[in-house]
Amino acid sequence: MTASIHKNSLVIDIGKTHVKVHVLDKQFNSVFSRQMKNQPVNLGLYPSADVAKIWDLLTASIKEASSEYTEINALTITTHGATAALIDRDSDKEDGLVLPVLDYEYTELVEKSGAYNYVRPAFTDTFSPDLPVGLNLGRQLFWLKEAFPEQFAKTTDILMYPQYWAWRFTGTLLSEITSLGCHTDLWSVADNQYSSLVDLMECRDLLPEVKPAWADCGVVKPELASALGLSENCHFYNGIHDSNASFLRYRLAHDEKPFTVVSTGTWTIVMASQVALGNLDETRDMLANIDAMGEPIACARFMGGREFEEICEQAGSWLGEQFEETDIQAIIDQKVFALPDFSQGSGPFGGAKSQFVGSIDQVSGIALATIYCALMIDYQLEQLEAKGKVYIEGAFLKNPLLCAVLNQLRSEQDVYLSMDSTGTVQGAGYLTSWGQVECHIEASPTDTVNLTGLVEYRDAWRKQAEENK
């Protein structure tokens, strides 16, 4: 079944750092947007998502958008991964939650759920590595069931985060593979079904039917549609994990040709098509995600946005500070290095103690963060043995020198910049017109730099990073 082309669609984008609402026109260009910071609630049982504040933003933004764009008749959603909502579908509470939506950055979770390591499936089964904090969703569910048995017993449904919001808007209960297969430990890539963990936790009956990201959840609840100014025939489509939304556009455009997407934001996720899962090293934050069509994707990750900010702060820079190619050359010439890990546990060198080598007082901190992130992406592309063109999406597009340094490092591959600053949103928007979309990727070649000694600097950085791990 294919969806019809919509005059305007609305995409909800709940990232770890920001929550955004976009209206897209027929060409999937954003013509309206609103956003706010996404900050967890640090009170109560544990740190949790501020679903009340998010709901307020969504409803206010949709109401405003519908007053300006009267022909919005399709909604969908994309969210960060490693998040689920435990609901009682018959609850009188507006949010339906039996427990708050756990923030995956809860720092005490691993210590409190130590027994989880004895029950989680093998990497060769799920291709989910053992990740820090709550980045394995299975760990979250395991701990919630052990720590809060009475509340957990009231759960009628465990909803992946996009589908929780779909349920809030429509009352339809579904699951979807990109969120289920996103380093959760809940899905066996080897067997293409739920993992042994699901049955061990007796949760299989709590997980709704798995439907595609483009599945039609039905119309927005009539009373809600009326309050928001939406038409009574406004449909909501199932939704997708955010990195997979970016990847989807390229998958549709490239057909059988190999390609690699570098999706950047709080997380930098390198997603390589047609790469053997045997290349994945679970100790290097490498994993398999599952794309919207149900195919596994070889991936590698680090918290690029988070580490960039941390290096800037520690090295005395601010995010908007101006710098030039000569500032990067000075770092190379003076042999100043930022060594991972600046994210407290993620990435290929996760768990290593971050440090600076050389005098950071004599160089630009933002230039140091720039070359650091370029080196990390280059390292992960090599570890994956990524093929084809490399496309950069998201936040790092605002840093053309970072992309240019990566381009020089990847002399054997062509590196392109997405010309759509909202690639994740556009990919999600395709779900509202599935089967009716001709996808064309608009991308431009990166700028070029000609840094002297870059390869030697990279080799020295890698050697020190390995020794520091």
Coordinates of C-alpha atoms in Angstrom, one line a residue:
M1 CA 0.0 0.0 0.0
T2 CA 1.4 3.4 -0.9
A3 CA 0.5 6.7 0.7
S4 CA -0.6 9.6 -1.4
I5 CA 1.4 12.8 -1.9
H6 CA 0.6 15.4 0.7
K7 CA 0.4 19.1 0.1
N8 CA 2.1 19.7 3.4
S9 CA 3.4 17.3 6.0
L10 CA 4.6 17.9 9.5
V11 CA 7.6 16.1 11.0
I12 CA 8.4 15.9 14.7
D13 CA 12.1 15.5 15.4
I14 CA 13.0 14.7 19.0
G15 CA 16.8 14.6 19.3
K16 CA 18.8 14.2 22.4
T17 CA 19.8 17.9 22.4
H18 CA 16.8 19.6 20.7
V19 CA 13.1 19.0 20.0
K20 CA 12.0 20.4 16.6
V21 CA 8.8 20.7 14.6
H22 CA 9.0 21.2 10.9
V23 CA 6.4 21.7 8.2
L24 CA 7.5 20.3 4.8
D25 CA 6.1 21.3 1.4
K26 CA 5.5 18.8 -1.4
Q27 CA 9.2 18.8 -2.3
F28 CA 10.0 18.0 1.4
N29 CA 11.6 21.4 2.0
S30 CA 11.1 22.9 5.5
V31 CA 8.9 25.9 5.3
F32 CA 8.2 26.3 9.1
S33 CA 10.2 25.2 12.1
R34 CA 10.1 25.6 15.9
Q35 CA 12.5 24.1 18.4
M36 CA 13.5 24.0 22.1
K37 CA 16.3 22.5 24.1
N38 CA 15.6 18.9 25.2
Q39 CA 16.6 18.8 28.9
P40 CA 15.9 15.8 31.1
V41 CA 14.1 16.0 34.4
N42 CA 16.5 15.3 37.2
L43 CA 14.0 14.9 40.0
G44 CA 11.9 11.8 40.9
L45 CA 12.9 8.2 40.7
Y46 CA 15.7 8.8 38.2
P47 CA 16.6 11.2 35.4
S48 CA 13.9 11.1 32.7
A49 CA 12.6 12.7 29.5
D50 CA 10.5 15.8 30.1
V51 CA 7.5 14.4 28.2
A52 CA 5.1 17.1 29.5
K53 CA 7.3 19.9 28.2
I54 CA 7.9 18.1 24.9
W55 CA 4.1 17.6 24.5
D56 CA 3.5 21.3 25.2
L57 CA 6.0 22.3 22.5
L58 CA 4.5 19.8 20.0
T59 CA 0.9 20.9 20.5
A60 CA 1.7 24.6 20.6
S61 CA 3.9 24.3 17.5
I62 CA 1.4 22.2 15.5
K63 CA -1.4 24.6 16.5
E64 CA 0.7 27.6 15.2
A65 CA 1.7 25.7 12.0
S66 CA -1.8 24.7 11.2
S67 CA -3.0 28.3 11.4
E68 CA -0.4 29.2 8.8
Y69 CA -0.5 26.1 6.7
T70 CA -4.1 24.9 6.4
E71 CA -3.4 21.8 4.3
I72 CA -1.3 19.8 6.7
N73 CA -2.8 16.3 6.4
A74 CA 0.1 14.0 7.4
L75 CA 2.3 13.8 10.5
T76 CA 5.2 11.6 11.4
I77 CA 8.1 11.5 13.8
T78 CA 11.8 10.8 14.2
T79 CA 13.6 10.5 17.5
H80 CA 16.9 9.5 19.1
G81 CA 17.4 5.9 20.0
A82 CA 17.9 3.9 23.3
T83 CA 14.6 5.1 24.6
A84 CA 11.2 3.4 25.3
A85 CA 8.0 4.3 27.1
L86 CA 6.2 1.8 29.5
I87 CA 2.5 2.6 29.3
D88 CA -0.8 1.4 30.6
R89 CA -3.0 1.8 27.6
D90 CA -6.1 2.0 29.8
S91 CA -4.7 4.6 32.2
D92 CA -6.6 7.9 32.8
K93 CA -3.3 9.8 32.8
E94 CA -2.8 11.9 29.8
D95 CA 0.7 10.6 29.2
G96 CA -0.2 7.0 29.9
L97 CA 3.1 6.3 31.6
V98 CA 3.5 3.7 34.4
L99 CA 7.1 4.9 34.9
P100 CA 9.0 8.0 33.7
V101 CA 10.8 7.6 30.4
L102 CA 14.3 6.9 31.5
D103 CA 17.1 9.2 30.3
Y104 CA 19.7 6.9 28.7
E105 CA 22.5 9.1 30.1
Y106 CA 21.6 8.0 33.7
T107 CA 25.1 7.6 35.0
E108 CA 24.3 5.1 37.8
L109 CA 22.5 2.7 35.6
V110 CA 25.4 0.3 34.8
E111 CA 26.3 0.0 38.5
K112 CA 22.7 -0.6 39.5
S113 CA 22.1 -3.3 36.8
G114 CA 25.3 -5.3 37.2
A115 CA 23.4 -8.6 36.8
Y116 CA 22.4 -7.6 33.3
N117 CA 25.8 -8.4 31.9
Y118 CA 25.1 -12.1 32.7
V119 CA 21.9 -12.2 30.6
R120 CA 22.5 -10.0 27.6
P121 CA 22.8 -11.8 24.3
A122 CA 26.2 -12.2 22.5
F123 CA 27.4 -9.6 20.2
T124 CA 27.4 -12.1 17.3
D125 CA 23.6 -12.5 17.8
T126 CA 22.4 -8.9 18.2
F127 CA 25.5 -6.9 17.0
S128 CA 24.8 -4.6 19.9
P129 CA 28.0 -3.9 21.8
D130 CA 28.0 -3.5 25.6
L131 CA 27.6 0.3 25.8
P132 CA 27.9 2.7 28.6
V133 CA 25.1 4.2 30.7
G134 CA 21.7 3.2 29.3
L135 CA 22.6 3.1 25.6
N136 CA 21.6 -0.6 25.5
L137 CA 17.8 -0.3 25.9
G138 CA 17.6 -3.8 27.2
R139 CA 19.6 -2.7 30.2
Q140 CA 17.1 0.0 31.0
L141 CA 14.2 -2.4 30.8
F142 CA 16.0 -5.1 32.9
W143 CA 16.7 -2.5 35.6
L144 CA 13.2 -1.0 35.6
K145 CA 11.6 -4.4 36.0
E146 CA 14.0 -5.3 38.9
A147 CA 13.8 -2.0 40.6
F148 CA 10.2 -1.1 40.2
P149 CA 8.3 -4.4 40.0
E150 CA 4.9 -3.1 41.0
Q151 CA 4.9 -0.3 38.4
F152 CA 6.4 -2.6 35.7
A153 CA 3.6 -5.1 36.4
K154 CA 1.0 -2.5 35.3
T155 CA 2.7 -2.1 31.9
T156 CA 0.4 -3.2 29.0
D157 CA 2.8 -2.1 26.2
I158 CA 6.5 -1.2 25.8
L159 CA 6.7 1.4 23.0
M160 CA 9.8 2.5 21.2
Y161 CA 10.1 6.3 21.6
P162 CA 8.8 7.3 18.1
Q163 CA 5.8 5.0 18.5
Y164 CA 5.0 6.3 22.0
W165 CA 4.3 9.7 20.4
A166 CA 2.4 8.1 17.6
W167 CA 0.2 6.5 20.2
R168 CA -0.3 9.8 22.0
F169 CA -1.6 11.3 18.7
T170 CA -3.6 8.4 17.4
G171 CA -4.2 5.6 20.0
T172 CA -2.5 3.1 17.7
L173 CA 0.0 0.7 19.3
L174 CA 2.9 -0.4 17.0
S175 CA 6.6 -1.2 17.0
E176 CA 9.2 -0.4 14.3
I177 CA 12.4 -2.1 13.4
T178 CA 14.9 0.9 13.2
S179 CA 14.3 1.7 16.9
L180 CA 14.1 -2.0 17.9
G181 CA 17.3 -2.7 16.1
C182 CA 19.3 0.3 17.4
H183 CA 21.8 -1.3 19.9
T184 CA 19.0 -2.4 22.1
D185 CA 20.0 -6.0 22.7
L186 CA 16.3 -6.8 22.0
W187 CA 16.7 -7.8 18.4
S188 CA 18.6 -10.8 17.0
V189 CA 20.2 -9.7 13.7
A190 CA 21.4 -13.2 13.2
D191 CA 17.9 -14.7 13.4
N192 CA 15.9 -11.6 12.3
Q193 CA 13.6 -11.8 15.3
Y194 CA 13.4 -10.8 19.0
S195 CA 16.5 -11.9 20.9
S196 CA 16.6 -14.3 23.8
L197 CA 16.5 -11.3 26.2
V198 CA 13.0 -10.5 25.3
D199 CA 11.7 -13.9 26.5
L200 CA 14.0 -14.0 29.5
M201 CA 12.4 -10.7 30.7
E202 CA 8.9 -12.0 29.7
C203 CA 8.3 -9.0 27.6
R204 CA 7.3 -10.4 24.2
D205 CA 3.6 -9.9 24.8
L206 CA 4.3 -6.3 25.8
L207 CA 5.9 -5.4 22.5
P208 CA 3.3 -4.4 19.8
E209 CA 3.2 -5.7 16.3
V210 CA 6.3 -4.6 14.2
K211 CA 5.2 -2.5 11.3
P212 CA 7.2 -0.5 8.8
A213 CA 8.3 3.1 9.5
W214 CA 5.8 4.3 6.8
A215 CA 2.8 2.3 8.3
D216 CA -0.3 4.4 8.6
C217 CA -1.3 4.7 12.3
G218 CA -4.6 6.2 11.3
V219 CA -6.0 9.7 11.8
V220 CA -5.1 12.0 14.7
K221 CA -7.6 11.6 17.5
P222 CA -10.6 13.7 16.5
E223 CA -10.7 15.9 19.6
L224 CA -6.9 16.4 19.4
A225 CA -7.1 17.3 15.7
S226 CA -9.8 19.8 16.4
A227 CA -7.8 21.4 19.2
L228 CA -4.7 21.6 17.1
G229 CA -6.5 23.0 14.0
L230 CA -5.7 19.8 11.9
S231 CA -8.2 18.3 9.5
E232 CA -10.2 15.3 10.6
N233 CA -8.4 13.4 7.9
C234 CA -4.9 14.1 9.1
H235 CA -3.0 10.8 9.3
F236 CA 0.0 9.9 11.4
Y237 CA 2.7 7.6 10.1
N238 CA 4.7 5.2 12.3
G239 CA 8.1 7.0 12.6
I240 CA 11.7 6.2 12.5
H241 CA 15.0 6.3 14.4
D242 CA 16.8 9.6 13.5
S243 CA 20.1 8.3 12.0
N244 CA 18.1 5.8 10.0
A245 CA 15.9 8.7 8.7
S246 CA 19.1 10.3 7.2
F247 CA 20.3 7.0 5.8
L248 CA 16.9 6.3 4.2
R249 CA 17.3 9.1 1.6
Y250 CA 20.6 7.7 0.4
R251 CA 19.4 4.1 0.4
L252 CA 16.5 5.2 -1.9
A253 CA 18.8 7.2 -4.2
H254 CA 21.7 4.8 -4.6
D255 CA 19.8 1.6 -5.4
E256 CA 22.6 -1.1 -5.4
K257 CA 25.6 1.2 -5.3
P258 CA 27.6 1.3 -2.1
F259 CA 27.8 4.6 -0.1
T260 CA 28.5 5.8 3.4
V261 CA 26.5 8.4 5.5
V262 CA 28.2 10.3 8.3
S263 CA 25.2 11.6 10.4
T264 CA 26.4 14.3 12.8
G265 CA 24.8 15.9 15.8
T266 CA 25.2 15.0 19.5
W267 CA 26.2 11.7 18.0
T268 CA 28.3 11.1 15.0
I269 CA 27.2 7.9 13.4
V270 CA 29.0 6.4 10.4
M271 CA 26.6 4.2 8.5
A272 CA 28.2 2.1 5.7
S273 CA 26.2 0.2 3.1
Q274 CA 27.4 -3.2 1.7
V275 CA 29.9 -3.7 4.5
A276 CA 30.3 -7.1 6.1
L277 CA 29.1 -7.3 9.7
G278 CA 32.2 -9.3 10.3
N279 CA 34.1 -6.1 10.2
L280 CA 32.5 -4.9 13.4
D281 CA 34.5 -4.8 16.6
E282 CA 32.3 -4.6 19.7
T283 CA 35.1 -3.0 21.7
R284 CA 35.2 -0.1 19.3
D285 CA 31.6 1.1 19.5
M286 CA 30.8 -0.6 16.2
L287 CA 27.5 -2.1 15.8
A288 CA 24.7 -3.0 13.3
N289 CA 21.7 -0.8 13.0
I290 CA 18.8 -2.0 11.0
D291 CA 17.5 0.2 8.2
A292 CA 13.8 1.0 7.4
M293 CA 13.7 -1.9 4.9
G294 CA 14.9 -4.3 7.6
E295 CA 18.5 -4.7 6.4
P296 CA 21.4 -4.5 8.8
I297 CA 23.8 -1.6 8.4
A298 CA 27.4 -1.7 9.6
C299 CA 27.9 1.4 11.8
A300 CA 30.5 3.0 14.0
R301 CA 29.8 5.9 16.5
F302 CA 31.2 8.5 18.8
M303 CA 29.6 11.5 20.5
G304 CA 31.0 13.9 18.0
G305 CA 28.9 17.0 19.0
R306 CA 29.4 16.3 22.7
E307 CA 33.2 15.8 22.4
F308 CA 33.6 18.8 20.1
E309 CA 32.0 21.0 22.8
E310 CA 34.0 19.5 25.6
I311 CA 37.3 20.0 23.8
C312 CA 36.4 23.6 23.0
E313 CA 35.5 24.2 26.6
Q314 CA 38.6 22.6 28.0
A315 CA 40.9 24.3 25.5
G316 CA 39.5 27.7 26.1
S317 CA 37.3 28.2 22.9
W318 CA 33.7 28.8 22.3
L319 CA 31.6 27.1 19.6
G320 CA 31.1 30.2 17.4
E321 CA 34.8 31.2 17.5
Q322 CA 36.3 32.0 14.1
F323 CA 39.4 30.0 12.9
E324 CA 41.2 29.3 9.7
E325 CA 43.2 26.6 8.0
T326 CA 46.4 28.2 9.4
D327 CA 45.1 27.4 12.9
I328 CA 44.9 23.7 12.0
Q329 CA 48.3 23.8 10.4
A330 CA 49.7 25.3 13.6
I331 CA 48.3 22.4 15.6
I332 CA 50.0 19.9 13.3
D333 CA 53.3 21.9 13.3
Q334 CA 53.4 22.2 17.1
K335 CA 52.3 18.6 17.5
V336 CA 49.4 19.4 19.9
F337 CA 47.0 16.4 20.3
A338 CA 43.6 15.9 21.9
L339 CA 43.4 12.3 22.9
P340 CA 40.1 10.5 23.5
D341 CA 37.8 9.9 25.3
F342 CA 36.0 13.2 25.9
S343 CA 32.5 11.6 26.1
Q344 CA 32.8 9.4 29.3
G345 CA 32.7 6.0 27.6
S346 CA 31.6 6.2 24.0
G347 CA 33.4 5.8 20.7
P348 CA 36.3 3.6 19.5
F349 CA 38.5 4.6 22.5
G350 CA 35.6 4.7 25.0
G351 CA 36.8 4.6 28.6
A352 CA 40.2 6.0 27.9
K353 CA 41.2 9.1 30.0
S354 CA 41.0 12.2 27.8
Q355 CA 44.1 14.3 27.7
F356 CA 46.0 17.0 25.8
V357 CA 49.5 16.5 24.6
G358 CA 51.5 19.6 23.9
S359 CA 50.7 23.2 24.8
I360 CA 47.0 24.0 24.2
D361 CA 47.6 27.6 25.3
Q362 CA 49.4 28.2 22.0
V363 CA 46.7 26.9 19.6
S364 CA 43.1 27.5 18.8
G365 CA 40.8 25.2 20.9
I366 CA 38.1 25.1 18.2
A367 CA 40.6 24.2 15.6
L368 CA 41.8 21.4 17.9
A369 CA 38.3 20.1 18.3
T370 CA 37.9 20.2 14.5
I371 CA 40.9 18.1 13.7
Y372 CA 40.1 15.7 16.5
C373 CA 36.6 15.0 15.1
A374 CA 37.9 14.7 11.5
L375 CA 40.5 12.1 12.8
M376 CA 37.8 10.2 14.6
I377 CA 35.6 10.0 11.5
D378 CA 38.5 9.0 9.4
Y379 CA 39.5 6.3 11.9
Q380 CA 35.9 4.8 11.9
L381 CA 35.7 4.9 8.1
E382 CA 38.9 2.9 7.9
Q383 CA 37.8 0.4 10.6
L384 CA 34.5 -0.2 8.8
E385 CA 36.3 -0.6 5.4
A386 CA 33.6 1.8 4.1
K387 CA 32.9 1.9 0.4
G388 CA 31.7 4.4 -2.1
K389 CA 31.0 8.1 -1.7
V390 CA 31.0 9.6 1.8
Y391 CA 28.1 12.0 2.6
I392 CA 28.2 14.2 5.6
E393 CA 24.9 15.2 7.1
G394 CA 23.9 17.4 10.0
A395 CA 25.7 19.6 12.5
F396 CA 29.2 19.3 11.1
L397 CA 28.1 20.9 7.9
K398 CA 28.4 24.2 9.8
N399 CA 32.1 23.5 10.0
P400 CA 33.5 23.4 6.4
L401 CA 37.1 23.1 7.6
L402 CA 36.3 19.9 9.5
C403 CA 34.8 18.4 6.3
A404 CA 37.8 19.6 4.3
V405 CA 40.3 18.0 6.6
L406 CA 38.3 14.7 6.4
N407 CA 38.4 15.1 2.6
Q408 CA 42.2 15.3 2.6
L409 CA 42.4 12.3 4.9
R410 CA 40.1 10.3 2.7
S411 CA 42.1 10.8 -0.5
E412 CA 40.8 7.4 -1.9
Q413 CA 37.1 8.4 -1.4
D414 CA 35.0 11.3 -2.5
V415 CA 33.5 13.2 0.4
Y416 CA 30.3 15.2 -0.2
L417 CA 28.3 17.7 1.8
S418 CA 24.6 17.3 2.0
M419 CA 22.9 20.5 0.7
D420 CA 19.9 19.8 2.9
S421 CA 20.5 20.9 6.5
T422 CA 17.4 19.0 7.6
G423 CA 18.3 15.6 6.1
T424 CA 16.9 13.7 9.0
V425 CA 13.6 15.6 8.8
Q426 CA 13.4 15.1 5.1
G427 CA 14.0 11.4 5.3
A428 CA 11.3 11.1 7.9
G429 CA 9.0 13.2 5.7
Y430 CA 9.3 10.6 3.0
L431 CA 7.4 8.2 5.2
T432 CA 4.2 10.3 4.7
S433 CA 4.3 9.7 0.9
W434 CA 5.9 6.2 0.8
G435 CA 6.0 4.7 -2.7
Q436 CA 5.4 8.1 -4.3
V437 CA 8.8 9.7 -3.8
E438 CA 11.6 10.0 -6.3
C439 CA 14.7 10.6 -4.1
H440 CA 17.5 12.8 -5.5
I441 CA 20.4 13.6 -3.2
E442 CA 21.6 17.2 -3.5
A443 CA 25.2 17.3 -2.4
S444 CA 28.3 19.3 -3.1
P445 CA 32.0 18.3 -3.0
T446 CA 33.8 19.4 0.1
D447 CA 36.2 22.3 0.2
T448 CA 39.8 21.4 -0.1
V449 CA 42.8 22.1 2.2
N450 CA 46.4 21.2 1.7
L451 CA 47.7 20.7 5.2
T452 CA 51.4 19.8 5.4
G453 CA 52.2 16.7 7.5
L454 CA 48.6 15.7 8.1
V455 CA 49.1 12.0 7.4
E456 CA 52.1 11.9 9.8
Y457 CA 50.0 13.8 12.4
R458 CA 47.2 11.3 12.0
D459 CA 49.5 8.3 12.4
A460 CA 51.0 9.9 15.6
W461 CA 47.5 10.6 16.9
R462 CA 46.3 7.1 16.3
K463 CA 49.4 5.6 18.0
Q464 CA 48.9 7.7 21.1
A465 CA 45.2 7.1 21.2
E466 CA 45.8 3.3 21.0
E467 CA 48.4 3.5 23.8
N468 CA 46.1 5.7 25.9
K469 CA 43.1 3.2 25.6

